[in-house]
Amino acid sequence: AAGINASRRFFFSQDQQGYYLTLEGHTPTKFRLADPPDVITFVGAVEDWYVENRSPEDHIFHLHQTHFVVMEINGVKIPSEKMEFLDGVYLPPWNGTGAYPSAKFRMGFNLVTAGLFVYHCHVLAHEDRGMMAKILVLQIPAPVTLPTLVPIGPSGSNSPCQRVPEGNFVQEPPQILSSGGLLDIRLLYRSGIGPDGNPQHCYIMQDGTQAPTLRVWPGDRMRIAFTNQLVVPDGEAASAYISNLHCHGMFISPSPGQDFAVTVIAPGETYVYDIQIPYDHPSGLYWYHPHSHGTVNSAMLAGASGLLVVEGIDKERPDLANFSVRTIAIRDQELPPNTNFSQPGVPKYDASVNWVPVLYPSYNPAYLVMEPGAIEFWRVINAGADANYDLQILYDGVPQPIDVIAIDGVAMGAVPASEPRPTSYYLCGGRRVEILVHGPGAGVKDARLVTLVTDNGPAGGGVQPARPLMRIVPIAGWGLPSWRMPLAPVPTPAPVGRPPPRTARLLAAGINASRRFFFSQDQQGYYLTLEGHTPTKFRLADPPDVITFVGAVEDWYVENRSPEDHIFHLHQTH
């Protein structure tokens, strides 16, 4: 007689590599203890589960901690007087034709079941070969109501790019690690139209994985086969659909074949980047995105970006050893085409957190669950096109200190304990900040990551409203993020107050040149000009404005003479 909070579908399958018990919509994967739970529900929930056997062996579905009422077998309803209250149900093998053997059952989760446990095939040889998965039952502190976890997946019938609904859990991007000094990957660049009518662009792998985080070490090579699969509509110029890939912030060569940001890759073409990372490359958070002049803004507003981590920051900051690591990517995106921007308080752009949109006017935030009081290492990036965010972490309305570890991929010296920490951090476009976050205790009722009011200038959209980005919920038993810093053999304190070596060397160097630049704009365009030159829009055929030499040390002075905010960014170095 209970109301149903969720219906889920599962299936048994197997191949030569193993045995699988899979939630519909997920990829069959053998059980690994470090993986997050496939099912997240809450105390008091009542759910209907439907299980099929798609394999040529029989299986027994077994759920720990509770029983369930079997309601159907092979699609045939069982009379209520014959329904059984069981903790396991037998499914015979599939014979290769016709309908899969199946069962439907209903279960409830009470206070006793709160926590993390498993469901699996109780043919134990099958369980040992991977046929098991985890479920987390949350005892949710009032007044928080957590959403149903929705896997990242296709966002609309016309888009290969992957998104999730608003109000969903923050999920870690998939990880691709280098091996033997090489990261070798193929990325396809595609686009589509999302449910809100706006374009969506994405880098995806051949299996559909979107925007994987690339994890490399100093001295590695990255070989990235990039294929532009944008489709040129009839009657439109192919030049509007060119693309490429730029590794933002990295100390790598601008030569063709490496990080040559003006490479033009036309629709249908494949280009292989072969990038050598220096052995002394700073360890930290970087990212990749298109840099095709004239189309990059629209592409990035449509979501075309991914993260890149150079490992080894724990060598520079040994005090980070064994902390759990999260990557938090904040992106801007267009509001729906029918938005009335004349209304007061309408932002220029919506935001998303790891693809979870935070949409005007409801601003329903993304959700992140932490162990109460846990300390985690967060790598946070503004991976968008135009918007800036003034980030603040609030616990029951109280701003929390922010312990900054690295900025733009370069580790800082530890701040002395006696020195106050900032309580907000201005995350301009492209900026990365890596921080230690002391999670909320179990007694905190409202913990959230917000952006404060920002001002883009009168010509840039003006004042942008404060809004929540992410709700942080402290719940015991959730478990830790699957990615962790390596264990240090001996706990080592961080060096205090030591500037990064590159900074120290530059500050002590003699100066070879001083130059002055300025931002300006008019009705014809936007300009970045070397003092003494005439403001002119960038053209690929023009000669360079600055010519210098290897070994030079220069001071540059930049002014903003326009009514919009601007972010000066230099490729190939810091």
PDB file of C-alpha atoms in Angstrom, residues 103-295:
ATOM      1  CA  ALA A 103      11.439 -10.689 -11.420  1.00  0.00           C
ATOM      2  CA  LYS A 104       9.891  -7.540  -9.962  1.00  0.00           C
ATOM      3  CA  PHE A 105       9.928  -6.894  -6.241  1.00  0.00           C
ATOM      4  CA  ARG A 106       9.245  -4.115  -3.747  1.00  0.00           C
ATOM      5  CA  MET A 107      11.318  -3.178  -0.712  1.00  0.00           C
ATOM      6  CA  GLY A 108      11.448  -0.546   1.992  1.00  0.00           C
ATOM      7  CA  PHE A 109      14.463   0.914   3.783  1.00  0.00           C
ATOM      8  CA  ASN A 110      14.145   1.596   7.494  1.00  0.00           C
ATOM      9  CA  LEU A 111      16.525   3.091  10.048  1.00  0.00           C
ATOM     10  CA  VAL A 112      18.263  -0.248  10.590  1.00  0.00           C
ATOM     11  CA  THR A 113      19.347  -0.318   6.921  1.00  0.00           C
ATOM     12  CA  ALA A 114      21.027   3.125   7.008  1.00  0.00           C
ATOM     13  CA  GLY A 115      24.570   2.862   5.667  1.00  0.00           C
ATOM     14  CA  LEU A 116      26.515   1.227   2.868  1.00  0.00           C
ATOM     15  CA  PHE A 117      25.912  -2.410   1.872  1.00  0.00           C
ATOM     16  CA  VAL A 118      25.720  -4.630  -1.205  1.00  0.00           C
ATOM     17  CA  TYR A 119      23.504  -6.673  -3.478  1.00  0.00           C
ATOM     18  CA  HIS A 120      24.882  -9.529  -5.591  1.00  0.00           C
ATOM     19  CA  CYS A 121      24.388 -12.904  -7.195  1.00  0.00           C
ATOM     20  CA  HIS A 122      24.379 -15.550  -4.476  1.00  0.00           C
ATOM     21  CA  VAL A 123      26.019 -18.098  -6.719  1.00  0.00           C
ATOM     22  CA  LEU A 124      29.240 -17.208  -4.987  1.00  0.00           C
ATOM     23  CA  ALA A 125      31.537 -18.120  -7.847  1.00  0.00           C
ATOM     24  CA  HIS A 126      29.717 -15.429  -9.815  1.00  0.00           C
ATOM     25  CA  GLU A 127      30.031 -12.916  -6.997  1.00  0.00           C
ATOM     26  CA  ASP A 128      33.789 -13.530  -6.805  1.00  0.00           C
ATOM     27  CA  ARG A 129      34.090 -12.786 -10.519  1.00  0.00           C
ATOM     28  CA  GLY A 130      32.434  -9.371 -10.185  1.00  0.00           C
ATOM     29  CA  MET A 131      28.640  -9.827  -9.953  1.00  0.00           C
ATOM     30  CA  MET A 132      28.052  -7.425  -7.057  1.00  0.00           C
ATOM     31  CA  ALA A 133      27.278  -3.726  -6.515  1.00  0.00           C
ATOM     32  CA  LYS A 134      26.839  -1.241  -3.665  1.00  0.00           C
ATOM     33  CA  ILE A 135      23.822   0.590  -2.313  1.00  0.00           C
ATOM     34  CA  LEU A 136      23.924   3.532   0.093  1.00  0.00           C
ATOM     35  CA  VAL A 137      20.919   4.247   2.321  1.00  0.00           C
ATOM     36  CA  LEU A 138      21.143   7.746   3.747  1.00  0.00           C
ATOM     37  CA  GLN A 139      19.697   8.949   6.998  1.00  0.00           C
ATOM     38  CA  ILE A 140      19.037  12.441   5.738  1.00  0.00           C
ATOM     39  CA  PRO A 141      19.124  15.224   8.300  1.00  0.00           C
ATOM     40  CA  ALA A 142      16.069  17.487   8.063  1.00  0.00           C
ATOM     41  CA  PRO A 143      15.338  19.638   6.182  1.00  0.00           C
ATOM     42  CA  VAL A 144      17.586  18.267   3.403  1.00  0.00           C
ATOM     43  CA  THR A 145      15.984  16.110   0.728  1.00  0.00           C
ATOM     44  CA  LEU A 146      18.559  14.584  -1.608  1.00  0.00           C
ATOM     45  CA  PRO A 147      17.833  14.053  -5.287  1.00  0.00           C
ATOM     46  CA  THR A 148      17.906  10.725  -7.077  1.00  0.00           C
ATOM     47  CA  LEU A 149      21.338  10.080  -8.578  1.00  0.00           C
ATOM     48  CA  VAL A 150      21.089  10.343 -12.360  1.00  0.00           C
ATOM     49  CA  PRO A 151      24.101   9.017 -14.288  1.00  0.00           C
ATOM     50  CA  ILE A 152      25.733  11.457 -16.689  1.00  0.00           C
ATOM     51  CA  GLY A 153      24.250  10.562 -20.032  1.00  0.00           C
ATOM     52  CA  PRO A 154      22.858  11.887 -23.323  1.00  0.00           C
ATOM     53  CA  SER A 155      21.062  15.148 -22.594  1.00  0.00           C
ATOM     54  CA  GLY A 156      18.657  15.246 -25.480  1.00  0.00           C
ATOM     55  CA  SER A 157      17.536  13.330 -28.540  1.00  0.00           C
ATOM     56  CA  ASN A 158      19.625  15.531 -30.829  1.00  0.00           C
ATOM     57  CA  SER A 159      22.819  15.738 -28.775  1.00  0.00           C
ATOM     58  CA  PRO A 160      25.666  13.264 -28.294  1.00  0.00           C
ATOM     59  CA  CYS A 161      26.959  15.414 -25.430  1.00  0.00           C
ATOM     60  CA  GLN A 162      26.292  14.242 -21.890  1.00  0.00           C
ATOM     61  CA  ARG A 163      24.571  16.244 -19.178  1.00  0.00           C
ATOM     62  CA  VAL A 164      22.437  15.679 -16.075  1.00  0.00           C
ATOM     63  CA  PRO A 165      19.288  17.373 -14.744  1.00  0.00           C
ATOM     64  CA  GLU A 166      19.504  20.261 -12.309  1.00  0.00           C
ATOM     65  CA  GLY A 167      19.620  19.443  -8.602  1.00  0.00           C
ATOM     66  CA  ASN A 168      21.698  16.298  -9.141  1.00  0.00           C
ATOM     67  CA  PHE A 169      24.774  14.960  -7.354  1.00  0.00           C
ATOM     68  CA  VAL A 170      28.215  16.204  -8.354  1.00  0.00           C
ATOM     69  CA  GLN A 171      29.993  13.303 -10.062  1.00  0.00           C
ATOM     70  CA  GLU A 172      33.719  13.036 -10.666  1.00  0.00           C
ATOM     71  CA  PRO A 173      34.729  13.163 -14.357  1.00  0.00           C
ATOM     72  CA  PRO A 174      36.123   9.912 -15.781  1.00  0.00           C
ATOM     73  CA  GLN A 175      39.913   9.601 -15.449  1.00  0.00           C
ATOM     74  CA  ILE A 176      42.440   8.640 -18.148  1.00  0.00           C
ATOM     75  CA  LEU A 177      45.948   7.972 -16.787  1.00  0.00           C
ATOM     76  CA  SER A 178      49.239   7.936 -18.623  1.00  0.00           C
ATOM     77  CA  SER A 179      51.095   4.615 -18.697  1.00  0.00           C
ATOM     78  CA  GLY A 180      54.809   4.089 -19.204  1.00  0.00           C
ATOM     79  CA  GLY A 181      55.345   7.785 -19.839  1.00  0.00           C
ATOM     80  CA  LEU A 182      52.614   8.071 -22.505  1.00  0.00           C
ATOM     81  CA  LEU A 183      48.991   9.187 -22.509  1.00  0.00           C
ATOM     82  CA  ASP A 184      47.525   8.022 -25.818  1.00  0.00           C
ATOM     83  CA  ILE A 185      43.901   8.950 -26.496  1.00  0.00           C
ATOM     84  CA  ARG A 186      41.491   9.705 -29.304  1.00  0.00           C
ATOM     85  CA  LEU A 187      39.026  12.552 -28.772  1.00  0.00           C
ATOM     86  CA  LEU A 188      36.049  13.234 -31.026  1.00  0.00           C
ATOM     87  CA  TYR A 189      34.611  16.746 -31.146  1.00  0.00           C
ATOM     88  CA  ARG A 190      30.832  16.715 -31.566  1.00  0.00           C
ATOM     89  CA  SER A 191      27.799  18.908 -31.059  1.00  0.00           C
ATOM     90  CA  GLY A 192      24.031  18.811 -30.747  1.00  0.00           C
ATOM     91  CA  ILE A 193      21.067  20.735 -29.409  1.00  0.00           C
ATOM     92  CA  GLY A 194      20.078  20.391 -25.750  1.00  0.00           C
ATOM     93  CA  PRO A 195      16.543  20.212 -24.377  1.00  0.00           C
ATOM     94  CA  ASP A 196      16.560  23.982 -23.703  1.00  0.00           C
ATOM     95  CA  GLY A 197      17.232  24.756 -27.366  1.00  0.00           C
ATOM     96  CA  ASN A 198      20.857  25.794 -26.877  1.00  0.00           C
ATOM     97  CA  PRO A 199      23.840  24.188 -28.649  1.00  0.00           C
ATOM     98  CA  GLN A 200      25.973  21.629 -26.812  1.00  0.00           C
ATOM     99  CA  HIS A 201      29.609  20.887 -27.738  1.00  0.00           C
ATOM    100  CA  CYS A 202      31.818  18.210 -26.233  1.00  0.00           C
ATOM    101  CA  TYR A 203      35.031  16.248 -26.448  1.00  0.00           C
ATOM    102  CA  ILE A 204      34.147  12.553 -26.216  1.00  0.00           C
ATOM    103  CA  MET A 205      35.966   9.254 -26.494  1.00  0.00           C
ATOM    104  CA  GLN A 206      34.919   6.534 -28.909  1.00  0.00           C
ATOM    105  CA  ASP A 207      32.910   4.788 -26.177  1.00  0.00           C
ATOM    106  CA  GLY A 208      30.906   7.983 -25.513  1.00  0.00           C
ATOM    107  CA  THR A 209      32.830   9.054 -22.399  1.00  0.00           C
ATOM    108  CA  GLN A 210      32.674  12.842 -22.220  1.00  0.00           C
ATOM    109  CA  ALA A 211      35.534  15.205 -21.351  1.00  0.00           C
ATOM    110  CA  PRO A 212      37.768  12.736 -19.493  1.00  0.00           C
ATOM    111  CA  THR A 213      40.239  14.183 -17.006  1.00  0.00           C
ATOM    112  CA  LEU A 214      43.714  13.519 -18.428  1.00  0.00           C
ATOM    113  CA  ARG A 215      46.228  12.609 -15.708  1.00  0.00           C
ATOM    114  CA  VAL A 216      49.915  12.823 -16.588  1.00  0.00           C
ATOM    115  CA  TRP A 217      53.315  13.209 -14.910  1.00  0.00           C
ATOM    116  CA  PRO A 218      56.141  15.666 -15.610  1.00  0.00           C
ATOM    117  CA  GLY A 219      58.204  14.207 -18.474  1.00  0.00           C
ATOM    118  CA  ASP A 220      55.272  12.326 -20.040  1.00  0.00           C
ATOM    119  CA  ARG A 221      54.161  12.562 -23.664  1.00  0.00           C
ATOM    120  CA  MET A 222      50.551  13.164 -24.643  1.00  0.00           C
ATOM    121  CA  ARG A 223      49.456  11.846 -28.009  1.00  0.00           C
ATOM    122  CA  ILE A 224      45.939  13.077 -28.714  1.00  0.00           C
ATOM    123  CA  ALA A 225      44.256  12.119 -31.998  1.00  0.00           C
ATOM    124  CA  PHE A 226      41.639  14.835 -32.391  1.00  0.00           C
ATOM    125  CA  THR A 227      38.809  14.386 -34.906  1.00  0.00           C
ATOM    126  CA  ASN A 228      36.473  17.264 -35.685  1.00  0.00           C
ATOM    127  CA  GLN A 229      33.081  15.616 -36.207  1.00  0.00           C
ATOM    128  CA  LEU A 230      31.019  18.813 -36.332  1.00  0.00           C
ATOM    129  CA  VAL A 231      28.383  18.631 -39.064  1.00  0.00           C
ATOM    130  CA  VAL A 232      28.167  21.619 -41.408  1.00  0.00           C
ATOM    131  CA  PRO A 233      24.511  22.395 -42.192  1.00  0.00           C
ATOM    132  CA  ASP A 234      23.577  22.841 -45.834  1.00  0.00           C
ATOM    133  CA  GLY A 235      24.291  26.347 -47.047  1.00  0.00           C
ATOM    134  CA  GLU A 236      26.647  27.279 -44.190  1.00  0.00           C
ATOM    135  CA  ALA A 237      30.381  27.897 -44.400  1.00  0.00           C
ATOM    136  CA  ALA A 238      32.699  25.196 -43.044  1.00  0.00           C
ATOM    137  CA  SER A 239      34.876  27.959 -41.544  1.00  0.00           C
ATOM    138  CA  ALA A 240      32.226  28.446 -38.851  1.00  0.00           C
ATOM    139  CA  TYR A 241      32.758  24.842 -37.705  1.00  0.00           C
ATOM    140  CA  ILE A 242      36.545  24.637 -37.406  1.00  0.00           C
ATOM    141  CA  SER A 243      38.030  23.585 -34.103  1.00  0.00           C
ATOM    142  CA  ASN A 244      41.210  22.512 -32.318  1.00  0.00           C
ATOM    143  CA  LEU A 245      42.533  21.756 -28.832  1.00  0.00           C
ATOM    144  CA  HIS A 246      44.583  23.979 -26.504  1.00  0.00           C
ATOM    145  CA  CYS A 247      46.155  22.809 -23.214  1.00  0.00           C
ATOM    146  CA  HIS A 248      45.501  25.861 -21.073  1.00  0.00           C
ATOM    147  CA  GLY A 249      48.234  27.004 -18.702  1.00  0.00           C
ATOM    148  CA  MET A 250      50.749  24.302 -19.519  1.00  0.00           C
ATOM    149  CA  PHE A 251      54.478  24.961 -19.958  1.00  0.00           C
ATOM    150  CA  ILE A 252      54.692  23.231 -23.334  1.00  0.00           C
ATOM    151  CA  SER A 253      55.934  24.047 -26.815  1.00  0.00           C
ATOM    152  CA  PRO A 254      53.814  26.241 -29.154  1.00  0.00           C
ATOM    153  CA  SER A 255      55.261  24.433 -32.170  1.00  0.00           C
ATOM    154  CA  PRO A 256      52.935  22.871 -34.767  1.00  0.00           C
ATOM    155  CA  GLY A 257      51.943  19.412 -33.579  1.00  0.00           C
ATOM    156  CA  GLN A 258      52.148  20.472 -29.942  1.00  0.00           C
ATOM    157  CA  ASP A 259      50.224  23.380 -28.388  1.00  0.00           C
ATOM    158  CA  PHE A 260      49.955  25.434 -31.601  1.00  0.00           C
ATOM    159  CA  ALA A 261      46.761  27.287 -30.669  1.00  0.00           C
ATOM    160  CA  VAL A 262      46.018  28.559 -34.188  1.00  0.00           C
ATOM    161  CA  THR A 263      45.886  25.083 -35.716  1.00  0.00           C
ATOM    162  CA  VAL A 264      42.781  24.849 -37.923  1.00  0.00           C
ATOM    163  CA  ILE A 265      41.038  21.474 -37.970  1.00  0.00           C
ATOM    164  CA  ALA A 266      38.139  21.445 -40.417  1.00  0.00           C
ATOM    165  CA  PRO A 267      35.040  19.252 -40.050  1.00  0.00           C
ATOM    166  CA  GLY A 268      35.900  15.672 -40.938  1.00  0.00           C
ATOM    167  CA  GLU A 269      39.641  16.107 -40.380  1.00  0.00           C
ATOM    168  CA  THR A 270      41.845  14.341 -37.814  1.00  0.00           C
ATOM    169  CA  TYR A 271      44.938  15.976 -36.334  1.00  0.00           C
ATOM    170  CA  VAL A 272      47.395  14.241 -34.013  1.00  0.00           C
ATOM    171  CA  TYR A 273      48.865  16.326 -31.202  1.00  0.00           C
ATOM    172  CA  ASP A 274      52.168  14.941 -29.899  1.00  0.00           C
ATOM    173  CA  ILE A 275      53.000  16.974 -26.805  1.00  0.00           C
ATOM    174  CA  GLN A 276      56.123  16.606 -24.695  1.00  0.00           C
ATOM    175  CA  ILE A 277      55.649  17.704 -21.076  1.00  0.00           C
ATOM    176  CA  PRO A 278      58.878  19.067 -19.552  1.00  0.00           C
ATOM    177  CA  TYR A 279      60.456  17.105 -16.721  1.00  0.00           C
ATOM    178  CA  ASP A 280      60.278  20.178 -14.468  1.00  0.00           C
ATOM    179  CA  HIS A 281      56.627  20.967 -15.255  1.00  0.00           C
ATOM    180  CA  PRO A 282      54.716  22.274 -12.195  1.00  0.00           C
ATOM    181  CA  SER A 283      52.260  19.762 -10.754  1.00  0.00           C
ATOM    182  CA  GLY A 284      48.653  20.877 -10.492  1.00  0.00           C
ATOM    183  CA  LEU A 285      45.372  21.474 -12.311  1.00  0.00           C
ATOM    184  CA  TYR A 286      45.244  22.539 -15.972  1.00  0.00           C
ATOM    185  CA  TRP A 287      42.596  22.104 -18.658  1.00  0.00           C
ATOM    186  CA  TYR A 288      41.923  21.716 -22.367  1.00  0.00           C
ATOM    187  CA  HIS A 289      39.472  23.547 -24.599  1.00  0.00           C
ATOM    188  CA  PRO A 290      39.096  24.747 -28.196  1.00  0.00           C
ATOM    189  CA  HIS A 291      41.009  27.846 -29.317  1.00  0.00           C
ATOM    190  CA  SER A 292      39.701  28.264 -32.857  1.00  0.00           C
ATOM    191  CA  HIS A 293      39.591  32.044 -33.289  1.00  0.00           C
ATOM    192  CA  GLY A 294      36.083  33.327 -34.005  1.00  0.00           C
ATOM    193  CA  THR A 295      34.226  30.248 -32.733  1.00  0.00           C
TER     194      THR A 295
END
